[in-house]
Amino acid sequence: EKTRIYLVNIPKAAQTEFRVGNVTGLKYDATGEYYKAVLTNYNLGAAFNSRINLNLREDKGWTYGARSNFSGSKYTGTFTFSSGIKAGATDSALYEVITEIKNYVANGIKPEEIAFMQKSIGQSDARNYETGVQKAAFIGRIQQYDLPADFVKQQNTILNNITKKDIDVISKKYLDVNKMNILLVGDKQLILPGLKRLGYEIIELDADGNEMGKL
């Protein structure tokens, strides 16, 4: 219904674990809208030099790594941002994550980001099937989802022909920062005052996920 913060208290935790996202309903589809959503996220939070990682790790130095991804199964799908963030920067980092997603949706992807994505994914794809384990996983995926044998070729065609308009439509459809769950696991005493200034409803959970009340 609306974005809320769910907080699990770990006293004296040096970091806050972040999970921010929503249920998209996008089932796994190797050559459909799900795959296009995966491409949409690449420059936002999947690549090492994605917007989110460059902001939180390279620019701010708050984390060893920050990432986001679309995941899907036969039944449903999710979008999730995840990271372990320096405890004292929890509220600032959350603000930056939401701002990065909001700007990506509002202003769209840049042409140079599309070019980078196409080159990066295209060059790395050949290394995805080198080992026996990788080959087995590849065949397993074909069997599990009843994929055509040439689905990788079809993906490459989608990758090379995807447009800014395609990506911007996907981001607007699935990255609504007004309807995301924010799960934070950290030191309540340290991080709560800053989080309250962000204006979200905050609900405390115990370690089993049971609600303990509003904060």
XYZ file of C-alpha atoms in Angstrom:
215
model
C 0.000 0.000 0.000
C 2.825 2.382 0.851
C 6.517 2.363 1.642
C 7.305 1.373 5.224
C 10.443 0.642 7.217
C 10.621 -2.658 9.097
C 13.384 -2.604 11.707
C 15.017 -5.557 13.488
C 17.150 -4.491 16.418
C 20.688 -5.891 16.739
C 22.329 -3.906 19.567
C 25.839 -2.610 18.837
C 25.767 -3.844 15.228
C 28.564 -2.189 13.254
C 26.577 -2.396 10.033
C 22.952 -2.211 9.027
C 21.731 -4.866 6.620
C 19.454 -3.397 3.935
C 16.758 -5.072 1.862
C 14.597 -2.659 -0.103
C 12.119 -3.730 -2.740
C 8.757 -5.020 -3.779
C 6.924 -7.943 -5.311
C 6.778 -7.315 -9.060
C 4.818 -10.386 -10.085
C 7.286 -10.818 -12.964
C 7.702 -14.552 -13.474
C 10.966 -15.818 -14.946
C 10.903 -15.379 -18.706
C 14.187 -15.695 -20.558
C 13.045 -13.715 -23.588
C 10.133 -11.600 -22.365
C 9.481 -8.667 -20.078
C 11.351 -10.299 -17.199
C 14.582 -10.379 -19.221
C 14.040 -6.765 -20.250
C 13.641 -5.880 -16.554
C 16.989 -7.560 -15.825
C 18.565 -5.373 -18.515
C 16.786 -2.331 -17.097
C 18.406 -2.891 -13.702
C 21.936 -3.456 -15.030
C 23.048 0.175 -14.862
C 20.976 0.929 -11.785
C 22.337 -1.755 -9.486
C 23.727 -4.889 -11.171
C 27.049 -3.767 -12.656
C 30.017 -2.874 -10.446
C 29.909 0.677 -11.820
C 26.132 0.902 -11.473
C 24.633 4.111 -10.153
C 23.902 2.653 -6.726
C 27.303 1.029 -6.169
C 29.242 4.052 -7.403
C 27.256 6.275 -5.060
C 27.365 4.195 -1.877
C 30.739 2.467 -2.250
C 32.984 4.552 -4.482
C 31.729 8.041 -3.648
C 30.558 7.713 -0.039
C 32.604 4.751 1.218
C 29.692 3.435 3.297
C 29.800 -0.172 2.066
C 31.936 -2.824 0.410
C 29.223 -3.318 -2.173
C 25.623 -2.407 -2.992
C 23.426 -4.034 -5.590
C 19.884 -4.457 -6.863
C 18.276 -7.153 -8.959
C 15.102 -8.531 -10.439
C 14.532 -12.190 -9.614
C 11.784 -14.466 -10.833
C 10.477 -18.015 -10.588
C 7.639 -19.941 -12.201
C 5.236 -18.278 -9.798
C 6.184 -14.664 -9.113
C 9.078 -12.195 -8.980
C 10.679 -9.462 -6.908
C 12.909 -6.403 -7.126
C 15.431 -6.089 -4.297
C 18.212 -3.721 -3.277
C 20.646 -5.273 -0.798
C 23.753 -4.154 1.050
C 25.507 -4.004 4.390
C 25.959 -0.318 5.248
C 28.075 1.405 7.895
C 25.681 1.807 10.833
C 26.183 5.543 11.289
C 25.237 6.177 7.664
C 21.997 4.169 7.696
C 19.539 7.026 7.222
C 21.759 8.822 4.696
C 22.279 5.635 2.701
C 18.562 4.886 2.626
C 17.894 8.395 1.345
C 20.499 7.900 -1.401
C 19.076 4.524 -2.469
C 15.545 5.877 -2.774
C 16.830 8.971 -4.577
C 18.829 6.903 -7.082
C 15.808 4.743 -7.927
C 13.532 7.785 -8.110
C 15.904 9.637 -10.460
C 16.351 6.575 -12.653
C 12.589 6.341 -13.085
C 12.000 10.069 -13.508
C 14.840 10.883 -15.900
C 15.414 7.541 -17.590
C 18.524 5.708 -18.641
C 21.301 7.521 -20.516
C 22.338 6.478 -24.052
C 25.907 5.857 -22.903
C 24.605 3.510 -20.187
C 22.747 1.452 -22.802
C 25.910 1.231 -24.908
C 27.946 0.127 -21.893
C 25.369 -2.500 -20.940
C 25.257 -3.963 -24.433
C 29.039 -4.185 -24.639
C 29.543 -5.473 -21.103
C 26.894 -8.198 -21.184
C 27.775 -9.180 -24.734
C 31.453 -9.689 -23.896
C 30.831 -11.537 -20.629
C 28.217 -13.946 -21.962
C 30.775 -16.345 -23.467
C 32.340 -16.892 -20.028
C 29.047 -17.995 -18.516
C 29.254 -21.540 -19.925
C 32.939 -22.469 -19.561
C 32.852 -24.964 -16.667
C 30.973 -28.200 -16.241
C 28.898 -26.723 -13.439
C 27.947 -23.753 -15.613
C 26.985 -26.047 -18.489
C 24.874 -28.204 -16.177
C 23.098 -25.122 -14.786
C 22.469 -23.908 -18.333
C 20.880 -27.210 -19.355
C 18.950 -27.342 -16.083
C 17.471 -23.910 -16.744
C 16.333 -25.007 -20.210
C 14.615 -28.042 -18.722
C 13.112 -26.242 -15.721
C 11.518 -23.462 -17.751
C 11.044 -25.340 -21.028
C 13.219 -22.849 -22.896
C 14.076 -23.019 -26.591
C 17.616 -24.265 -27.215
C 18.555 -20.936 -28.815
C 17.229 -18.718 -26.006
C 20.668 -17.140 -25.489
C 20.708 -16.103 -29.142
C 17.254 -14.604 -28.662
C 18.483 -12.752 -25.568
C 21.389 -11.305 -27.541
C 18.953 -10.002 -30.144
C 16.873 -8.352 -27.404
C 20.015 -6.923 -25.783
C 21.302 -5.414 -29.015
C 17.959 -3.907 -29.984
C 16.580 -2.659 -26.664
C 15.924 1.084 -26.622
C 15.810 3.860 -24.072
C 12.030 3.903 -24.428
C 11.826 0.164 -23.668
C 13.918 0.524 -20.516
C 12.179 3.662 -19.277
C 8.774 1.980 -19.610
C 9.961 -1.003 -17.535
C 11.465 1.175 -14.789
C 8.293 3.250 -14.455
C 6.192 0.091 -14.303
C 8.124 -1.821 -11.652
C 10.248 0.631 -9.628
C 7.692 2.549 -7.586
C 9.501 3.982 -4.544
C 6.144 4.823 -2.974
C 5.262 1.138 -2.611
C 8.378 -0.626 -1.365
C 9.191 -2.582 1.755
C 12.329 -1.447 3.566
C 13.867 -4.030 5.899
C 16.729 -2.808 8.090
C 18.605 -5.009 10.556
C 20.822 -2.970 12.863
C 21.322 -1.087 16.112
C 17.958 0.558 16.853
C 19.354 3.016 19.391
C 21.882 4.328 16.887
C 19.892 4.386 13.658
C 16.295 5.127 14.726
C 16.598 8.914 15.268
C 17.911 9.448 11.737
C 15.346 7.132 10.190
C 12.481 9.018 11.832
C 13.556 12.181 10.024
C 12.901 10.481 6.677
C 9.154 10.449 7.367
C 8.324 6.782 6.832
C 6.161 4.674 9.102
C 8.530 2.454 11.118
C 7.513 -0.950 12.465
C 9.762 -3.004 14.727
C 10.027 -6.744 14.123
C 11.606 -9.460 16.214
C 14.155 -11.837 14.689
C 11.362 -14.170 13.563
C 9.542 -11.412 11.686
C 6.754 -10.856 14.202
C 5.532 -7.276 14.602
C 6.386 -5.694 17.945
C 4.751 -2.333 17.323
C 5.306 1.048 15.675
C 8.300 3.174 16.567
